[in-house]
Amino acid sequence: MFASLNQKKRNIMTKITVAKGDGIGPEIMDATLEIILAAGAKIEIEEIQVGEKVYLAGNTAGIAPEAWDIIRRNKIFLKAPITTPQGGGYKSLNVTTRKFLGLYSNVRPCMSLHPFIKTKHPTMDIVIIRENEEDLYAGIEHQQTDEVVQCLKLISRPGCEKIVRYAFEYAKQQNRKKVTCFTKDNIMKQTDGLFHQVFDEIAKEYPEIENEHWIIDIGAAKMADTPEAFDVIVMPNLYGDVLSDVAAQITGSVGLAGSANIGEECSMFEAIHGSAPRRAGQNLANPSGLLQGAVMMLNHIGQTDVAEKVQNAWLKTLEEGTHTYDIFKEGTSKQKVGTKEFAKAVIANLGKKPTILKAVSFANSKSLNLPKYKRKAAAKKELVGVDVFVHWAGSDSNELAAKIKAIEKNNIKLSMITNRGIKVWPDGFKETFCTDHWRCRFKPTDGAEINKSHIIDLLKSALDQNIDAIKTENLYAFDGKAAFSLGQGQ
Ligand code: NAD
């Protein structure tokens, strides 16, 4: 009988992977677990080692293969911050985890807790939804010439569809009124252009939710100045990385924010701050950021009642003025406490609600169930030209054009040369600064066609003429529409 009771108990438990991390990690994780267990979280904990010790033991990923097995089996991962050792060669565990596990959506609620946490934006309540897998974070970088290095920005339709749909579904579930998209598609018409286009397509499916798009620079300025004008903001990876920290900071403290990294199978929950090594081992750190991550985890695993209880007790504790050193302010705060005492104060408040701050209700905050991405029918793809990139240390673009024209073949002619994107031939400006990295665009003329053998002929010809061709990019039209950028000034 006892065996079957134990079995029943195990069945209602959700097994989660926990990594206590480095620096202040173990202290804030202990405090967080103590609070959520006291609130009745039905979780079974399986602990793994990640971070500094693992890195320094020679594992450049900061995580052992056995730990991956545990994370993948349990699917839910609560992670304290880790220290990435100084010096080259160590891979960011966060980036690797997000990408290996397909954690495409990074969700960061940033809400002011005025008047208890000092902020210039007392009514701010925004959620940043950041694409988490692609963009410049593909980490594909190359040095191509003495003077030029490149990083490939990859944006995919599935990546855009998944994150934009997540943002709208999140807004719908959380009864939020507006989703804003930030991109820089006035400059990056293909990559950010696709993100914006997908945003417009998906927004149409949610007529009840207001939608808008801002160019990132002015959007970011507006967000830093008037965050009350925004609700949910969705954006590509790099912008989201930067702006989610800005948003958290202007609520009054980055130390109070948590984040969820959601995938189709697995999810990871964490604080947004680092391991604060100087504060480690002194019972000083604020566990609130990780606790916020844990609250999102409890919602995700369907324990919304426990999440709600923890969140309201936490708000009550802040409201009472029981504050760790990082948020302690003479006048507003009543009592400066350490990590353990803060956890005890939250536990003592379980079951209570804040009276000045708004109490939360998480009845509708379960994990979102999004449809799987469906690949669209392939478009008609037509090769219409090629960009040959050349390493050349000269400075006169007319001289380079004369050299490059000598490799023309099969009626495929040089149509333009750019340097760092700006057209320098024909009709360049002598004032334009040029590096040793030149893009030579070839296109067929006089009704001629271009195929891949023609590109090989061009490259062979370049080799014969001692021209250092460093890479090519094929120019395509999809369904008759040119799908590449023009030269700036073209
Ligand atoms: P940090 O976030 O650790 O610290 C920034 C400042 O905030 C420090 O003054 C610190 O004392 C304070 N602080 C941060 N969290 C606090 C808390 N919970 N309570 C009280 N004060 C807190 O950033 P850093 O100093 O740039 O980085 C330290 C280490 O953390 C680095 O090794 C970095 O690689 C790592 N890091 C890890 C993560 C992660 O694992 N998710 C994220 C960021 C940084």
XYZ file of C-alpha atoms and ligand atoms in Angstrom:
534
model
C 0.000 0.000 0.000
C 2.844 2.358 0.903
C 4.496 1.608 -2.418
C 1.400 2.639 -4.349
C 0.990 5.792 -2.218
C 4.579 6.740 -2.965
C 3.945 6.071 -6.616
C 0.882 8.366 -6.559
C 2.905 11.094 -4.858
C 5.624 10.779 -7.459
C 3.074 11.045 -10.253
C 1.866 14.459 -9.151
C 5.448 15.694 -8.724
C 7.190 17.454 -11.597
C 10.828 16.528 -11.795
C 13.009 19.552 -12.480
C 16.720 19.972 -13.080
C 18.433 22.464 -10.805
C 21.897 24.008 -11.208
C 23.058 26.101 -8.275
C 25.702 27.858 -10.374
C 28.547 30.035 -9.113
C 29.141 33.117 -6.952
C 25.869 34.042 -5.250
C 24.126 31.229 -7.198
C 23.987 28.579 -4.429
C 22.649 31.072 -1.845
C 19.898 32.491 -4.042
C 18.963 29.021 -5.299
C 18.645 27.669 -1.739
C 16.474 30.642 -0.787
C 14.314 30.258 -3.905
C 13.776 26.524 -3.432
C 13.005 26.998 0.251
C 10.303 29.551 -0.604
C 8.626 27.596 -3.398
C 8.690 24.329 -1.424
C 7.176 26.101 1.568
C 4.450 27.384 -0.748
C 3.640 23.817 -1.748
C 5.472 23.407 -5.060
C 5.122 19.802 -6.144
C 8.586 19.350 -7.543
C 11.264 16.709 -7.348
C 14.745 18.159 -7.717
C 17.597 16.611 -9.647
C 20.772 18.653 -9.263
C 23.524 19.022 -11.852
C 26.870 20.821 -11.883
C 27.420 23.504 -14.507
C 29.658 26.547 -14.742
C 33.047 27.603 -13.461
C 34.230 24.293 -11.955
C 33.181 22.394 -15.055
C 34.855 24.944 -17.333
C 38.050 24.888 -15.302
C 38.079 21.084 -15.325
C 38.665 21.409 -19.071
C 35.120 21.283 -20.454
C 34.901 24.395 -22.666
C 31.088 24.179 -22.779
C 30.761 24.416 -18.963
C 28.520 21.362 -18.843
C 29.183 17.609 -18.921
C 27.396 15.218 -21.351
C 25.644 13.453 -18.416
C 24.186 16.802 -17.314
C 22.718 17.308 -20.811
C 21.030 13.895 -20.499
C 19.384 14.970 -17.222
C 18.243 18.355 -18.596
C 16.772 16.713 -21.698
C 15.026 14.022 -19.685
C 13.437 16.356 -17.128
C 12.726 19.131 -19.662
C 12.362 21.819 -16.971
C 15.579 23.532 -15.904
C 15.951 26.083 -13.099
C 19.401 27.624 -13.362
C 21.269 29.999 -11.075
C 23.809 32.375 -12.642
C 27.226 31.022 -13.489
C 30.664 32.549 -13.860
C 32.278 32.235 -17.265
C 36.028 32.203 -16.600
C 38.046 35.054 -18.125
C 40.113 34.283 -21.198
C 39.265 32.859 -24.568
C 37.925 29.457 -25.488
C 35.010 29.215 -23.039
C 31.613 29.010 -24.729
C 28.636 30.795 -23.148
C 26.578 28.080 -21.476
C 23.450 30.203 -21.762
C 23.695 30.642 -25.519
C 24.550 26.953 -26.008
C 21.646 25.791 -23.825
C 19.144 28.041 -25.575
C 20.210 26.833 -28.993
C 20.778 23.131 -28.295
C 17.387 22.837 -26.631
C 15.532 25.045 -29.126
C 14.506 27.561 -26.432
C 13.297 30.046 -29.013
C 11.393 32.431 -26.775
C 12.921 34.568 -24.052
C 10.272 36.186 -21.891
C 11.179 39.006 -19.491
C 8.466 40.794 -17.573
C 9.697 44.231 -16.402
C 7.361 45.837 -13.914
C 7.880 48.773 -11.555
C 7.246 48.221 -7.863
C 6.665 51.849 -7.004
C 6.860 53.290 -4.338
C 8.885 50.461 -2.781
C 11.584 50.337 -5.458
C 12.760 53.739 -6.635
C 12.109 54.297 -10.348
C 11.490 57.169 -12.735
C 8.671 55.101 -14.275
C 6.226 54.200 -11.506
C 3.524 52.690 -13.742
C 5.790 50.746 -16.098
C 4.621 47.191 -16.827
C 6.066 45.729 -20.005
C 7.088 42.286 -21.200
C 9.969 41.897 -23.610
C 9.748 38.829 -25.821
C 13.109 38.239 -27.427
C 13.877 35.779 -30.208
C 16.469 33.548 -28.631
C 18.125 31.340 -31.244
C 19.204 33.199 -34.337
C 20.196 36.650 -35.646
C 23.863 37.585 -35.049
C 23.919 35.011 -32.225
C 24.383 32.285 -34.819
C 28.001 33.180 -34.048
C 29.179 32.610 -37.627
C 32.133 34.945 -37.971
C 35.076 35.115 -40.356
C 38.050 37.310 -41.031
C 38.127 37.767 -44.794
C 40.837 40.306 -45.499
C 43.537 42.085 -43.495
C 41.075 44.788 -42.647
C 37.621 43.221 -42.581
C 35.832 40.667 -40.405
C 32.212 39.662 -40.768
C 29.424 38.191 -38.633
C 26.544 36.544 -40.430
C 23.074 37.698 -39.429
C 20.673 34.813 -40.009
C 16.934 35.370 -39.703
C 14.570 32.559 -40.687
C 10.856 32.454 -41.416
C 10.256 29.675 -38.835
C 12.256 31.693 -36.285
C 10.137 34.802 -36.931
C 6.815 32.961 -37.048
C 7.460 31.101 -33.793
C 8.486 34.158 -31.778
C 5.867 36.527 -33.171
C 3.097 33.988 -32.631
C 4.406 33.412 -29.103
C 4.196 37.169 -28.435
C 0.584 37.398 -29.615
C -0.497 34.232 -27.813
C 1.199 35.514 -24.645
C -0.583 38.870 -24.981
C -3.909 37.096 -25.505
C -3.427 34.803 -22.518
C -2.265 37.600 -20.216
C -5.029 39.932 -21.367
C -2.536 42.460 -22.656
C -3.729 45.039 -25.117
C -0.882 45.673 -27.516
C 2.092 43.967 -29.151
C 4.860 46.194 -30.514
C 7.571 45.015 -32.882
C 11.044 46.632 -32.965
C 13.296 46.159 -36.004
C 15.742 48.122 -38.135
C 14.149 47.202 -41.443
C 14.743 50.611 -42.976
C 18.389 49.454 -43.225
C 18.227 45.627 -43.116
C 15.427 45.105 -45.586
C 15.937 41.372 -46.003
C 16.602 40.190 -42.422
C 14.715 42.668 -40.253
C 12.363 43.103 -43.204
C 11.330 39.446 -42.889
C 10.777 39.807 -39.130
C 8.557 42.852 -39.701
C 6.687 41.200 -42.580
C 5.940 38.098 -40.490
C 4.834 40.361 -37.629
C 2.327 42.081 -39.949
C 1.084 38.720 -41.270
C 0.535 37.188 -37.830
C -0.882 40.384 -36.278
C -3.837 40.046 -38.679
C -4.804 36.795 -36.934
C -5.252 38.698 -33.642
C -7.589 41.599 -34.476
C -8.485 42.034 -30.791
C -4.868 42.960 -29.959
C -3.473 46.293 -31.080
C -0.215 46.033 -33.022
C 2.458 48.502 -34.082
C 5.996 48.581 -35.408
C 8.779 50.966 -34.407
C 12.221 51.377 -35.884
C 14.409 50.114 -33.047
C 16.441 53.285 -32.424
C 13.516 55.615 -31.834
C 11.517 52.759 -30.288
C 14.293 52.139 -27.760
C 14.506 55.847 -26.975
C 10.742 55.973 -26.463
C 10.833 52.847 -24.285
C 13.569 54.303 -22.052
C 11.679 57.589 -21.759
C 8.011 56.528 -21.720
C 7.812 52.788 -21.041
C 4.132 53.216 -20.099
C 3.437 53.562 -23.850
C 4.305 49.878 -24.358
C 2.796 46.573 -23.317
C 4.363 43.485 -24.972
C 7.389 44.143 -27.212
C 8.749 41.466 -29.555
C 12.117 41.751 -31.273
C 15.049 39.883 -32.810
C 17.767 38.434 -30.599
C 20.424 41.165 -30.344
C 18.011 44.067 -29.841
C 16.127 41.970 -27.289
C 19.313 41.174 -25.395
C 20.155 44.853 -25.010
C 16.681 46.256 -24.491
C 15.500 43.664 -21.992
C 18.340 44.761 -19.696
C 17.451 48.414 -20.245
C 13.799 47.681 -19.481
C 14.679 45.746 -16.311
C 17.065 48.484 -15.168
C 14.550 51.302 -15.542
C 12.017 49.487 -13.366
C 14.544 50.323 -10.651
C 16.749 47.240 -10.458
C 18.028 44.480 -12.755
C 18.358 42.395 -9.614
C 14.588 41.869 -9.433
C 13.889 40.424 -12.863
C 13.646 36.814 -13.944
C 13.436 35.311 -17.366
C 11.945 32.271 -19.023
C 13.495 30.552 -22.033
C 10.760 28.522 -23.651
C 11.089 25.808 -26.283
C 8.727 23.285 -27.819
C 10.054 20.517 -25.533
C 12.305 22.024 -22.873
C 12.396 25.268 -20.905
C 14.930 27.058 -18.743
C 14.194 29.611 -16.016
C 16.697 31.996 -14.462
C 17.454 35.418 -12.987
C 18.685 37.969 -15.489
C 21.659 39.075 -13.396
C 25.045 37.368 -13.163
C 26.868 35.509 -10.403
C 28.018 38.686 -8.569
C 31.196 36.970 -7.290
C 32.109 39.867 -4.975
C 28.907 39.293 -2.991
C 29.220 35.523 -2.817
C 29.116 33.606 0.457
C 28.113 36.610 2.589
C 24.348 36.098 2.853
C 23.882 39.427 1.068
C 22.404 38.635 -2.339
C 18.831 39.346 -3.311
C 17.139 36.092 -4.396
C 14.250 37.960 -6.092
C 15.439 37.605 -9.711
C 15.758 33.832 -9.459
C 12.518 33.653 -7.499
C 10.819 35.466 -10.402
C 12.285 32.860 -12.751
C 10.937 30.121 -10.454
C 7.473 31.727 -10.430
C 7.438 31.614 -14.233
C 8.532 27.974 -14.015
C 5.674 27.111 -11.647
C 3.197 28.711 -14.041
C 4.770 26.834 -16.942
C 4.376 23.460 -15.224
C 0.764 24.235 -14.375
C 1.255 24.955 -10.650
C -0.318 28.377 -11.055
C -1.818 28.408 -7.556
C 1.632 27.957 -5.998
C 3.125 30.579 -8.334
C 0.411 33.038 -7.333
C 0.929 32.381 -3.627
C 4.695 32.940 -3.924
C 4.331 36.091 -6.029
C 1.833 37.721 -3.696
C 3.952 36.872 -0.643
C 7.016 38.329 -2.387
C 5.143 41.548 -3.242
C 3.887 41.746 0.336
C 7.460 41.362 1.650
C 8.756 44.162 -0.580
C 5.798 46.288 0.437
C 6.558 45.758 4.113
C 9.997 47.248 3.482
C 11.966 44.055 4.143
C 14.781 44.635 1.662
C 18.205 43.226 0.821
C 21.139 45.680 0.578
C 20.782 46.253 -3.184
C 17.282 47.751 -2.923
C 17.507 49.144 0.611
C 16.713 52.884 0.771
C 16.518 54.936 3.939
C 12.960 56.233 4.215
C 11.181 53.586 2.132
C 12.840 50.446 3.473
C 12.150 49.289 7.038
C 14.607 46.485 7.555
C 17.866 45.528 5.828
C 18.067 41.743 5.635
C 20.303 39.046 4.216
C 19.367 36.375 1.665
C 18.179 33.859 4.274
C 16.166 36.376 6.267
C 14.517 37.657 3.104
C 13.472 34.095 2.224
C 12.083 33.623 5.752
C 10.100 36.877 5.449
C 8.572 35.737 2.138
C 7.687 32.369 3.672
C 6.041 34.123 6.623
C 3.912 36.051 4.122
C 2.699 33.007 2.168
C -1.087 33.240 1.970
C -1.049 37.042 2.287
C -1.592 39.574 -0.459
C -0.033 42.980 -0.983
C -2.267 45.922 -0.172
C -0.599 48.759 -2.087
C 1.032 46.853 -4.924
C -1.400 45.005 -7.149
C -1.938 41.381 -6.135
C -1.503 38.933 -8.990
C -3.810 36.273 -10.299
C -2.196 33.547 -12.378
C -5.278 31.461 -13.079
C -4.662 31.865 -16.838
C -0.900 31.600 -16.852
C -0.277 27.986 -17.854
C 2.252 27.205 -20.584
C 1.195 28.225 -24.070
C 0.353 25.556 -26.564
C 1.480 26.822 -29.933
C 0.951 25.095 -33.265
C 4.041 23.542 -34.856
C 5.634 25.538 -37.653
C 4.410 24.405 -41.069
C 6.826 24.822 -43.961
C 5.306 26.803 -46.828
C 5.357 25.617 -50.461
C 8.712 26.478 -52.038
C 8.824 29.633 -54.166
C 10.189 29.714 -57.720
C 13.872 30.412 -57.164
C 15.890 31.888 -60.004
C 19.597 32.723 -60.106
C 19.950 36.262 -61.459
C 23.549 37.207 -60.676
C 26.452 36.808 -58.295
C 28.447 38.978 -55.905
C 32.134 38.062 -55.893
C 33.958 39.491 -52.888
C 37.574 40.395 -53.525
C 40.518 41.149 -51.243
C 42.437 43.971 -52.907
C 44.747 46.479 -51.220
C 44.432 49.239 -53.831
C 42.328 52.363 -53.459
C 41.201 53.423 -56.955
C 37.932 51.679 -57.763
C 38.372 52.408 -61.501
C 41.635 50.473 -61.416
C 39.893 47.540 -59.691
C 37.000 47.689 -62.172
C 39.468 47.390 -65.079
C 41.027 44.269 -63.462
C 37.644 42.725 -62.710
C 36.241 43.398 -66.170
C 39.056 41.249 -67.489
C 37.460 38.170 -65.879
C 34.004 38.674 -67.434
C 32.730 35.513 -69.200
C 29.565 34.181 -70.879
C 27.961 37.635 -71.159
C 28.041 37.911 -67.368
C 29.244 41.473 -66.833
C 30.468 43.510 -63.891
C 27.564 45.789 -62.969
C 28.722 47.418 -59.749
C 31.457 47.482 -57.111
C 30.750 48.393 -53.494
C 33.020 48.801 -50.484
C 31.375 48.098 -47.125
C 28.053 48.309 -48.954
C 28.472 51.731 -50.589
C 28.679 51.896 -54.375
C 32.156 52.985 -55.480
C 31.950 51.994 -59.163
C 30.637 53.180 -61.548
C 30.466 56.849 -60.609
C 31.886 56.564 -57.082
C 32.821 59.571 -54.957
C 36.524 60.140 -54.315
C 35.620 61.055 -50.706
C 34.293 57.534 -49.929
C 36.680 55.713 -47.606
C 37.571 52.257 -48.905
C 38.943 49.188 -47.137
C 40.558 46.131 -48.759
C 37.174 44.304 -49.005
C 35.304 44.825 -52.291
C 32.031 43.395 -53.547
C 31.917 42.959 -57.309
C 28.414 42.346 -58.628
C 28.017 40.381 -61.846
C 24.821 40.159 -63.847
C 23.980 38.657 -67.219
C 23.365 41.157 -70.032
C 21.681 41.110 -73.415
C 19.086 38.506 -72.432
C 21.820 36.060 -71.348
C 21.198 33.636 -68.472
C 23.387 32.784 -65.540
C 23.883 29.368 -63.981
C 26.238 27.905 -61.401
C 28.783 26.769 -64.011
C 29.070 30.394 -65.094
C 29.972 31.325 -61.531
C 32.673 28.645 -61.490
C 33.973 30.006 -64.825
C 34.149 33.492 -63.296
C 36.070 32.210 -60.284
C 38.475 30.226 -62.486
C 39.042 33.330 -64.518
C 39.701 35.342 -61.321
C 42.225 32.705 -60.240
C 44.002 32.930 -63.610
C 44.179 36.720 -63.303
C 45.573 36.541 -59.749
C 42.478 38.140 -58.242
C 41.898 37.104 -54.609
C 38.206 36.131 -54.612
C 37.335 35.480 -50.954
C 33.697 34.475 -51.235
C 30.637 34.599 -53.419
C 26.980 35.250 -52.693
C 24.463 34.103 -55.280
C 21.781 36.625 -56.193
C 18.323 35.110 -56.377
C 14.824 36.181 -57.273
C 12.034 34.355 -55.402
C 8.762 34.252 -57.346
C 10.166 36.923 -59.621
C 11.085 39.306 -56.790
C 14.750 40.284 -56.321
C 15.821 39.005 -52.895
C 19.077 40.847 -52.240
C 20.052 44.370 -51.278
C 21.065 47.024 -53.782
C 24.364 48.847 -53.320
C 23.938 51.927 -51.125
C 23.730 54.833 -53.550
C 22.770 52.529 -56.432
P 26.339 40.696 -12.194
O 24.924 40.725 -12.623
O 26.833 39.450 -11.566
O 26.609 41.910 -11.202
C 26.342 43.286 -11.524
C 26.159 44.086 -10.224
O 24.905 43.768 -9.641
C 27.210 43.796 -9.151
O 27.459 44.975 -8.433
C 26.529 42.783 -8.262
O 27.024 42.785 -6.958
C 25.060 43.214 -8.325
N 24.129 42.097 -8.232
C 23.823 41.209 -9.213
N 22.924 40.330 -8.769
C 22.636 40.653 -7.500
C 21.759 40.117 -6.523
N 21.004 39.037 -6.779
N 21.738 40.689 -5.315
C 22.468 41.747 -5.061
N 23.310 42.323 -5.926
C 23.400 41.781 -7.147
O 27.206 41.035 -13.501
P 28.796 40.977 -13.719
O 29.513 41.448 -12.490
O 29.022 41.672 -15.010
O 29.100 39.442 -13.993
C 29.607 38.538 -13.012
C 29.671 37.141 -13.597
O 28.360 36.688 -13.932
C 30.481 37.018 -14.893
O 31.283 35.848 -14.815
C 29.451 36.870 -15.975
O 29.930 36.092 -17.056
C 28.359 36.127 -15.227
N 27.005 36.287 -15.796
C 26.223 35.178 -15.796
C 24.916 35.257 -16.245
C 24.095 34.007 -16.241
O 24.561 32.970 -15.842
N 22.845 34.063 -16.665
C 24.387 36.469 -16.692
C 25.199 37.615 -16.640
C 26.519 37.512 -16.173
